Amino acid sequence: MTPHPRQVCQAVFFVSLFLLRFETAWADSPVRSFSNVVRLVRPAVVSISANTPYGREISRSGLRRGPSALRYGSGFVLDATGHILTSNHVIDGAAGIQVGFFDGTEYAAEIVGQDPDTDLALLRLLSNVPIDRSRIARLGTSDSVEVGDWVMAVGSPFGFHHTVSVGVVSGKGRYLERIQGDIPAPPFQDFLQTDASINPGNSGGPLVNSAGRVVGVNTAYNPAGSGIGFAIPIDVVSRVAAELRQHGEVVRGFLGIQPQDLTSDLADALDLQSTSGILIGEVQADGPAGRGGLKRGDIIRSLDASPIINAQDFLNRIIRYRPGESIALIVLRDGRPLRISCTLGRRQKQPRPPNGFRANSSGWPGLEVKNRSDWESGRLQVSRTGPGVVVHYVAPGSPAEKKQIERGDAILEIDGVAISNVRDYNKMVEEIKRAVRPGLFLILNKDDGNTRFVALRPGR
């Protein structure tokens, strides 16, 4: 018997209503437990204690120093041969390393390789420990991670072994100046941010997704604000771990430039219509960039036909190349596009970390400068001969301070004009103030000897 059309419509309506209510109830229901994920992950996670002569000890009562100290951290097992991944700052300089599993067993471990540039290290158990499948971490992919995804951090905060905390991915592509206290952040960063609780001792432990797969390595936290932790994406970790396991180090390509983000102020000062690309603040004359024809002040728009987002993006992409490989760059110079090829060298060591920001106040540009030959410059322990004028005072909160210009830095050029003395400096500053436009300052950093461009706009 064929149902009446009205009956069919009613049936469809009630089925749709039921599905809608079921879907709403499912979406609104809270996650009741992560216990299955904990049972899956915890056997693969280890606590790490590193004996560090004249090191730091993170104890349950806080941080203390001594002639010999234990530094606590976390890690996780990568394979059946006993390789363990952790943070480099946990084991760096350690004289002895102990690894503890969830079942209470402890074993000595040795360092296979370290990579300070990403703050990762690979260990290996010294004993012939049976590693069954349950003790091996299951790796996921960080490319598929979305902001808002559930994640769990597992580790040993303040020595409380195998602690779990749950949150979500709060952000991606984060960059830091410091990891913890006086530990500088590595130069190559692309951190995941999470509100899962991360504290001293969590470093090196896994950040896992709701399926129990590792999507990151916990490495940093913000002590000034709870719920702000950071993890290295597992896609980066996997590449580094493979190199450390095979070679004991990571070999990376090196170009030899000091890249800067192209801010709107810099774009205005350079008379550019967009902020796409990066600005070269310095070129090592005897490096791959110098030999390839790159110059200070060039703007790199693309790398191997792919647009450049910012300076960190550029650095993260360069290190994926091997020494000896050639890269093709599209460069803007004096308003004209150029195609430049460079053969990469080998990166040798981590550069010194950049200076941080300081505080508040007034004036433009907020600088007092001295000639190099002046007595005051000698007190700053800078050379009395050489180009530029020396910054003797930076007004708190001034535009100069906000752009990280510091006492002892040298100003070499303003708007492409070489600055030889205070008179040159004052003349160029007055010209910029009359023109009411940003001035392009070339600054020589007092700490690392690198140069960079700074755009200073009158009144800001």
Coordinates of C-alpha atoms in Angstrom, one line a residue:
M1 CA 0.0 0.0 0.0
T2 CA 1.5 3.3 -1.1
P3 CA 1.7 5.9 1.8
H4 CA -0.2 9.1 1.5
P5 CA 2.1 12.1 0.6
R6 CA 1.1 13.8 3.8
Q7 CA 2.3 10.8 5.8
V8 CA 5.6 10.8 4.0
C9 CA 6.1 14.5 4.8
Q10 CA 5.2 13.9 8.4
A11 CA 7.7 11.0 8.7
V12 CA 10.5 13.1 7.1
F13 CA 9.7 16.0 9.5
F14 CA 9.9 13.8 12.6
V15 CA 13.1 12.0 11.5
S16 CA 14.7 15.4 10.7
L17 CA 13.6 16.7 14.1
F18 CA 15.1 13.7 15.9
L19 CA 18.4 14.0 14.0
L20 CA 18.6 17.7 14.8
R21 CA 18.0 17.1 18.5
F22 CA 20.5 14.3 18.5
E23 CA 23.2 16.4 16.8
T24 CA 22.6 19.3 19.1
A25 CA 22.8 17.1 22.2
W26 CA 26.0 15.5 20.9
A27 CA 27.6 18.9 20.2
D28 CA 26.6 20.3 23.6
S29 CA 27.7 17.3 25.6
P30 CA 30.9 17.9 27.5
V31 CA 33.9 15.6 27.1
R32 CA 33.6 13.4 30.2
S33 CA 37.0 11.8 30.3
F34 CA 40.4 11.6 28.7
S35 CA 41.3 8.4 30.6
N36 CA 41.6 6.3 27.4
V37 CA 44.1 8.8 26.0
V38 CA 46.1 8.8 29.2
R39 CA 46.3 5.0 29.3
L40 CA 47.5 5.0 25.7
V41 CA 50.1 7.7 26.0
R42 CA 51.6 7.6 29.5
P43 CA 53.7 4.4 29.1
A44 CA 55.7 6.1 26.3
V45 CA 56.4 9.2 28.4
V46 CA 59.5 9.4 30.6
S47 CA 60.7 11.8 33.3
I48 CA 64.3 13.0 32.9
S49 CA 66.7 14.2 35.6
A50 CA 70.0 15.6 34.4
N51 CA 72.9 16.1 36.7
T52 CA 74.4 19.5 35.7
P53 CA 77.6 20.7 37.4
Y54 CA 77.1 24.3 38.4
G55 CA 73.7 24.1 36.9
R56 CA 70.1 24.9 37.9
E57 CA 67.7 22.8 39.9
I58 CA 64.0 23.1 39.5
S59 CA 62.6 21.6 42.7
R60 CA 59.1 21.5 44.0
S61 CA 59.8 24.6 46.0
G62 CA 61.2 26.5 43.0
L63 CA 64.5 27.3 41.3
R64 CA 67.8 27.1 43.1
R65 CA 71.5 27.0 42.1
G66 CA 74.3 25.0 43.5
P67 CA 77.7 23.5 42.6
S68 CA 75.9 20.4 41.3
A69 CA 72.2 20.4 40.6
L70 CA 69.5 18.3 39.0
R71 CA 67.5 19.7 36.1
Y72 CA 64.2 18.0 35.6
G73 CA 62.3 17.5 32.4
S74 CA 60.3 15.1 30.3
G75 CA 60.6 13.1 27.1
F76 CA 59.0 10.3 25.1
V77 CA 60.2 7.1 23.4
L78 CA 60.6 7.1 19.7
D79 CA 61.5 3.5 18.8
A80 CA 62.2 0.0 20.0
T81 CA 66.0 0.7 20.2
G82 CA 65.4 3.1 23.1
H83 CA 65.8 6.5 21.4
I84 CA 64.1 9.3 23.5
L85 CA 63.2 12.8 22.3
T86 CA 63.5 15.7 24.8
S87 CA 64.2 19.5 24.9
N88 CA 67.9 20.5 24.5
H89 CA 67.8 22.9 27.4
V90 CA 66.8 20.0 29.7
I91 CA 70.0 18.0 29.1
D92 CA 72.5 20.6 27.8
G93 CA 75.8 20.3 29.7
A94 CA 74.6 17.3 31.7
A95 CA 77.2 15.0 33.3
G96 CA 74.7 12.2 33.9
I97 CA 71.1 11.5 32.7
Q98 CA 68.4 9.3 34.3
V99 CA 65.2 8.3 32.6
G100 CA 62.1 7.2 34.5
F101 CA 59.1 5.3 33.1
F102 CA 55.6 5.3 34.4
D103 CA 56.0 1.8 36.0
G104 CA 58.7 3.2 38.3
T105 CA 61.7 1.7 36.5
E106 CA 64.7 4.0 35.9
Y107 CA 67.6 3.7 33.5
A108 CA 70.7 5.7 32.5
A109 CA 70.8 7.4 29.1
E110 CA 73.3 9.1 26.9
I111 CA 73.1 12.0 24.5
V112 CA 73.0 11.0 20.8
G113 CA 72.7 14.5 19.4
Q114 CA 71.6 18.0 20.2
D115 CA 70.1 20.8 18.1
P116 CA 70.1 24.1 19.9
D117 CA 68.6 25.8 16.9
T118 CA 65.3 24.1 17.6
D119 CA 65.9 23.3 21.3
L120 CA 65.6 19.5 20.6
A121 CA 67.9 16.6 21.7
L122 CA 67.9 12.9 21.2
L123 CA 68.9 10.4 23.9
R124 CA 69.4 6.7 24.0
L125 CA 69.0 4.3 26.9
L126 CA 72.3 2.7 27.9
S127 CA 70.7 -0.5 29.2
N128 CA 69.2 -3.2 26.9
V129 CA 65.7 -2.2 28.0
P130 CA 62.8 -4.2 26.5
I131 CA 60.7 -1.7 24.6
D132 CA 57.3 -3.1 23.5
R133 CA 54.8 -1.3 21.4
S134 CA 53.0 0.3 24.3
R135 CA 56.2 2.2 25.3
I136 CA 56.6 3.8 21.8
A137 CA 54.9 7.1 21.2
R138 CA 52.5 7.3 18.2
L139 CA 53.4 10.3 16.1
G140 CA 50.7 12.4 14.4
T141 CA 51.1 15.4 12.1
S142 CA 51.0 19.1 13.1
D143 CA 50.0 20.3 9.7
S144 CA 46.5 19.0 10.4
V145 CA 46.2 20.6 13.8
E146 CA 43.6 23.4 14.0
V147 CA 43.1 26.1 16.5
G148 CA 40.4 24.8 19.0
D149 CA 41.5 21.1 18.8
W150 CA 41.7 19.3 22.1
V151 CA 45.2 18.5 23.2
M152 CA 46.9 17.0 26.3
A153 CA 50.3 17.8 27.8
V154 CA 52.1 14.9 29.6
G155 CA 55.2 15.4 31.7
S156 CA 56.9 16.0 35.0
P157 CA 56.1 19.6 36.1
F158 CA 58.1 20.5 39.3
G159 CA 59.1 16.8 39.6
F160 CA 55.5 15.5 39.7
H161 CA 56.1 12.7 37.3
H162 CA 53.6 11.7 34.5
T163 CA 51.2 14.6 35.2
V164 CA 48.6 15.3 32.5
S165 CA 46.8 18.5 31.7
V166 CA 44.2 19.2 29.1
G167 CA 43.4 22.2 26.9
V168 CA 43.0 23.3 23.3
V169 CA 45.3 24.6 20.7
S170 CA 45.2 28.3 21.2
G171 CA 47.2 29.5 18.3
K172 CA 49.8 28.5 15.6
G173 CA 52.9 30.1 14.2
R174 CA 53.9 31.8 17.5
Y175 CA 57.4 33.3 18.0
L176 CA 59.1 33.9 21.3
E177 CA 62.1 35.8 22.6
R178 CA 62.7 33.6 25.6
I179 CA 61.7 30.1 26.7
Q180 CA 62.0 30.3 30.5
G181 CA 63.7 32.9 32.6
D182 CA 67.2 33.4 31.2
I183 CA 66.9 30.7 28.5
P184 CA 66.8 32.4 25.1
A185 CA 64.4 31.0 22.5
P186 CA 65.9 29.1 19.6
P187 CA 66.3 31.0 16.3
F188 CA 64.0 28.8 14.3
Q189 CA 60.4 28.8 15.6
D190 CA 56.9 28.0 14.6
F191 CA 55.4 27.2 18.0
L192 CA 51.9 25.8 18.7
Q193 CA 50.3 27.7 21.6
T194 CA 48.1 25.8 24.1
D195 CA 46.2 26.5 27.3
A196 CA 47.0 23.0 28.6
S197 CA 49.1 23.7 31.7
I198 CA 52.8 23.7 31.0
N199 CA 55.3 24.4 33.8
P200 CA 59.1 23.8 34.5
G201 CA 59.6 20.1 34.1
N202 CA 57.1 19.7 31.2
S203 CA 59.8 20.6 28.7
G204 CA 60.5 17.7 26.3
G205 CA 57.2 16.0 27.0
P206 CA 54.6 15.3 24.3
L207 CA 51.6 17.4 23.4
V208 CA 49.1 14.8 22.1
N209 CA 45.7 15.1 20.3
S210 CA 42.5 13.4 21.2
A211 CA 43.6 10.3 19.4
G212 CA 46.7 10.0 21.5
R213 CA 49.1 10.9 18.7
V214 CA 52.0 13.3 19.4
V215 CA 51.5 16.7 17.6
G216 CA 54.2 18.7 19.5
V217 CA 57.0 18.8 22.0
N218 CA 56.3 21.0 25.0
T219 CA 59.1 23.5 25.4
A220 CA 58.0 26.9 26.9
Y221 CA 55.5 28.7 29.1
N222 CA 54.7 32.3 30.0
P223 CA 55.2 32.7 33.8
A224 CA 53.3 36.0 33.6
G225 CA 50.1 34.4 32.5
S226 CA 48.5 31.0 33.1
G227 CA 47.3 29.0 30.2
I228 CA 50.0 30.2 27.8
G229 CA 52.3 27.3 26.8
F230 CA 54.1 26.5 23.7
A231 CA 55.1 23.3 21.8
I232 CA 57.4 22.6 18.8
P233 CA 55.3 21.1 16.0
I234 CA 55.9 17.4 15.5
D235 CA 56.5 17.8 11.8
V236 CA 59.6 19.9 12.7
V237 CA 60.5 17.5 15.4
S238 CA 60.4 14.4 13.1
R239 CA 62.9 15.9 10.6
V240 CA 65.3 16.9 13.4
A241 CA 65.0 13.6 15.2
A242 CA 65.8 11.7 12.0
E243 CA 69.0 13.8 11.4
L244 CA 70.1 13.4 15.0
R245 CA 69.6 9.7 14.9
Q246 CA 71.6 9.3 11.7
H247 CA 74.3 12.0 12.1
G248 CA 74.2 13.2 15.7
E249 CA 73.7 16.8 14.4
V250 CA 71.5 18.7 12.0
V251 CA 73.1 20.1 8.9
R252 CA 71.4 23.2 7.5
G253 CA 71.7 25.6 4.7
F254 CA 73.1 29.1 5.4
L255 CA 72.6 32.3 3.3
G256 CA 74.3 34.9 5.4
I257 CA 71.8 37.8 5.7
Q258 CA 70.1 39.6 8.6
P259 CA 66.4 39.5 7.5
Q260 CA 63.8 42.0 8.9
D261 CA 60.0 42.1 8.7
L262 CA 58.9 44.8 6.3
T263 CA 56.7 46.9 8.6
S264 CA 54.3 49.6 7.3
D265 CA 56.7 52.3 8.7
L266 CA 59.6 50.7 6.8
A267 CA 57.5 50.4 3.6
D268 CA 56.6 54.1 3.9
A269 CA 60.2 55.1 4.5
L270 CA 61.3 53.1 1.4
D271 CA 58.4 54.4 -0.7
L272 CA 56.9 51.0 -1.2
Q273 CA 53.2 50.2 -1.9
S274 CA 53.1 47.0 0.1
T275 CA 54.8 45.2 3.0
S276 CA 55.1 41.9 1.2
G277 CA 58.6 40.3 1.5
I278 CA 61.5 40.9 3.9
L279 CA 64.1 43.6 4.1
I280 CA 67.8 42.7 4.3
G281 CA 69.4 44.5 7.2
E282 CA 72.9 43.1 6.6
V283 CA 74.8 40.9 4.2
Q284 CA 77.9 38.9 5.1
A285 CA 80.2 40.0 2.3
D286 CA 82.1 36.7 2.2
G287 CA 79.0 34.5 2.7
P288 CA 76.7 32.9 0.1
A289 CA 74.4 36.0 -0.1
G290 CA 77.3 38.4 -0.7
R291 CA 78.8 36.1 -3.3
G292 CA 75.4 35.7 -5.0
G293 CA 75.0 39.5 -5.3
L294 CA 72.5 40.3 -2.5
K295 CA 73.0 43.8 -0.9
R296 CA 71.9 45.5 2.2
G297 CA 68.6 47.2 1.6
D298 CA 67.4 44.6 -0.9
I299 CA 63.8 43.4 -0.5
I300 CA 63.3 39.6 -1.0
R301 CA 59.8 39.0 -2.4
S302 CA 59.9 35.2 -3.1
L303 CA 62.0 32.1 -2.5
D304 CA 61.9 29.5 -5.3
A305 CA 58.8 31.1 -6.7
S306 CA 57.0 31.0 -3.3
P307 CA 56.1 34.4 -1.7
I308 CA 57.8 35.3 1.6
I309 CA 55.4 35.9 4.5
N310 CA 57.9 37.3 7.1
A311 CA 61.5 37.0 8.3
Q312 CA 60.8 34.0 10.5
D313 CA 59.0 32.2 7.6
F314 CA 62.1 32.9 5.4
L315 CA 64.5 31.5 8.0
N316 CA 62.3 28.4 8.6
R317 CA 62.3 27.7 4.9
I318 CA 66.0 28.3 4.3
I319 CA 67.1 25.7 6.9
R320 CA 65.2 23.0 5.0
Y321 CA 67.7 23.3 2.3
R322 CA 71.1 21.5 2.4
P323 CA 74.5 23.2 2.0
G324 CA 75.4 23.3 -1.7
E325 CA 71.8 23.6 -2.9
S326 CA 70.9 26.6 -5.0
I327 CA 67.9 28.9 -4.3
A328 CA 66.2 31.4 -6.7
L329 CA 65.2 34.8 -5.2
I330 CA 63.1 37.6 -6.6
V331 CA 64.6 40.8 -5.2
L332 CA 63.4 44.4 -5.3
R333 CA 66.3 46.8 -5.6
D334 CA 65.8 50.6 -6.2
G335 CA 62.2 49.8 -7.3
R336 CA 63.3 47.2 -9.9
P337 CA 62.8 43.4 -9.6
L338 CA 65.8 41.2 -10.0
R339 CA 66.3 37.5 -10.1
I340 CA 69.3 36.3 -8.0
S341 CA 70.5 32.8 -7.5
C342 CA 72.6 31.9 -4.4
T343 CA 74.3 28.6 -3.5
L344 CA 73.8 28.0 0.2
G345 CA 76.7 27.4 2.6
R346 CA 76.6 25.4 5.9
R347 CA 75.1 27.0 9.0
Q348 CA 77.7 26.8 11.8
K349 CA 76.2 28.0 15.0
Q350 CA 73.3 29.7 16.7
P351 CA 73.3 33.5 16.4
R352 CA 73.0 35.6 19.5
P353 CA 69.4 36.3 20.5
P354 CA 67.8 39.6 19.6
N355 CA 67.4 42.3 22.3
G356 CA 64.1 42.6 24.0
F357 CA 61.7 45.6 24.2
R358 CA 61.9 48.1 27.0
A359 CA 59.4 50.8 28.3
N360 CA 57.5 54.3 27.9
S361 CA 57.6 58.1 27.2
S362 CA 58.3 61.1 24.9
G363 CA 60.1 63.2 22.3
W364 CA 61.3 62.5 18.7
P365 CA 63.2 60.5 18.1
G366 CA 64.2 60.3 21.7
L367 CA 68.0 60.0 21.2
E368 CA 71.1 61.7 22.4
V369 CA 74.1 60.9 20.3
K370 CA 77.8 61.5 20.6
N371 CA 80.7 61.4 18.1
R372 CA 82.9 58.3 18.4
S373 CA 85.9 60.4 19.4
D374 CA 84.0 61.9 22.4
W375 CA 85.0 61.0 25.9
E376 CA 81.5 59.8 26.7
S377 CA 81.6 57.3 23.9
G378 CA 84.8 55.8 25.3
R379 CA 82.9 55.2 28.6
L380 CA 80.4 53.0 26.6
Q381 CA 83.3 50.8 25.6
V382 CA 82.8 51.4 21.9
S383 CA 85.6 52.0 19.4
R384 CA 86.5 55.7 19.1
T385 CA 87.2 55.2 15.4
G386 CA 84.8 54.0 12.7
P387 CA 81.6 55.1 11.0
G388 CA 78.5 56.6 12.6
V389 CA 77.5 58.3 15.8
V390 CA 77.1 56.5 19.1
V391 CA 73.8 56.5 21.0
H392 CA 74.5 57.9 24.5
Y393 CA 70.9 58.1 25.8
V394 CA 67.5 56.7 24.8
A395 CA 64.5 58.4 26.3
P396 CA 62.1 56.0 28.1
G397 CA 59.1 55.3 25.9
S398 CA 60.4 57.3 23.0
P399 CA 60.0 56.1 19.4
A400 CA 63.6 55.1 19.4
E401 CA 63.2 52.9 22.4
K402 CA 60.1 51.3 21.0
K403 CA 62.1 50.3 18.0
Q404 CA 64.8 48.7 20.3
I405 CA 67.5 51.2 19.8
E406 CA 69.8 51.0 22.8
R407 CA 72.6 52.9 24.5
G408 CA 75.9 52.0 22.8
D409 CA 74.3 51.3 19.4
A410 CA 75.7 53.3 16.5
I411 CA 73.7 55.1 13.8
L412 CA 75.5 54.6 10.5
E413 CA 73.1 56.1 8.0
I414 CA 69.8 58.0 7.8
D415 CA 67.8 57.8 4.6
G416 CA 70.9 56.4 2.8
V417 CA 73.1 59.3 3.8
A418 CA 76.3 58.3 5.8
I419 CA 76.4 59.8 9.3
S420 CA 79.9 60.9 10.2
N421 CA 79.3 63.1 13.2
V422 CA 76.6 64.7 15.4
R423 CA 76.2 67.6 13.0
D424 CA 75.3 65.2 10.2
Y425 CA 72.8 63.4 12.5
N426 CA 71.1 66.6 13.6
K427 CA 70.8 67.8 10.0
M428 CA 69.1 64.6 8.8
V429 CA 66.8 64.6 11.8
E430 CA 65.6 68.1 11.1
E431 CA 65.0 67.3 7.4
I432 CA 62.8 64.3 8.4
K433 CA 60.8 66.4 10.9
R434 CA 60.1 69.1 8.3
A435 CA 59.0 66.5 5.8
V436 CA 56.8 64.8 8.3
R437 CA 57.7 61.3 7.0
P438 CA 59.4 58.2 8.4
G439 CA 63.2 58.3 8.5
L440 CA 65.1 55.2 7.6
F441 CA 67.9 54.7 10.2
L442 CA 70.7 52.1 9.7
I443 CA 71.6 50.8 13.2
L444 CA 74.8 48.9 14.2
N445 CA 73.9 46.7 17.2
K446 CA 76.4 47.1 20.1
D447 CA 76.1 43.4 21.2
D448 CA 76.3 41.3 18.1
G449 CA 77.8 43.8 15.5
N450 CA 74.9 43.2 13.1
T451 CA 73.1 46.1 11.3
R452 CA 69.4 46.5 10.8
F453 CA 67.1 49.2 9.4
V454 CA 64.6 51.0 11.6
A455 CA 61.9 53.4 10.4
L456 CA 61.1 56.2 12.8
R457 CA 58.1 58.4 12.1
P458 CA 58.0 61.9 13.7
G459 CA 55.4 62.1 16.5
R460 CA 55.4 58.4 17.1

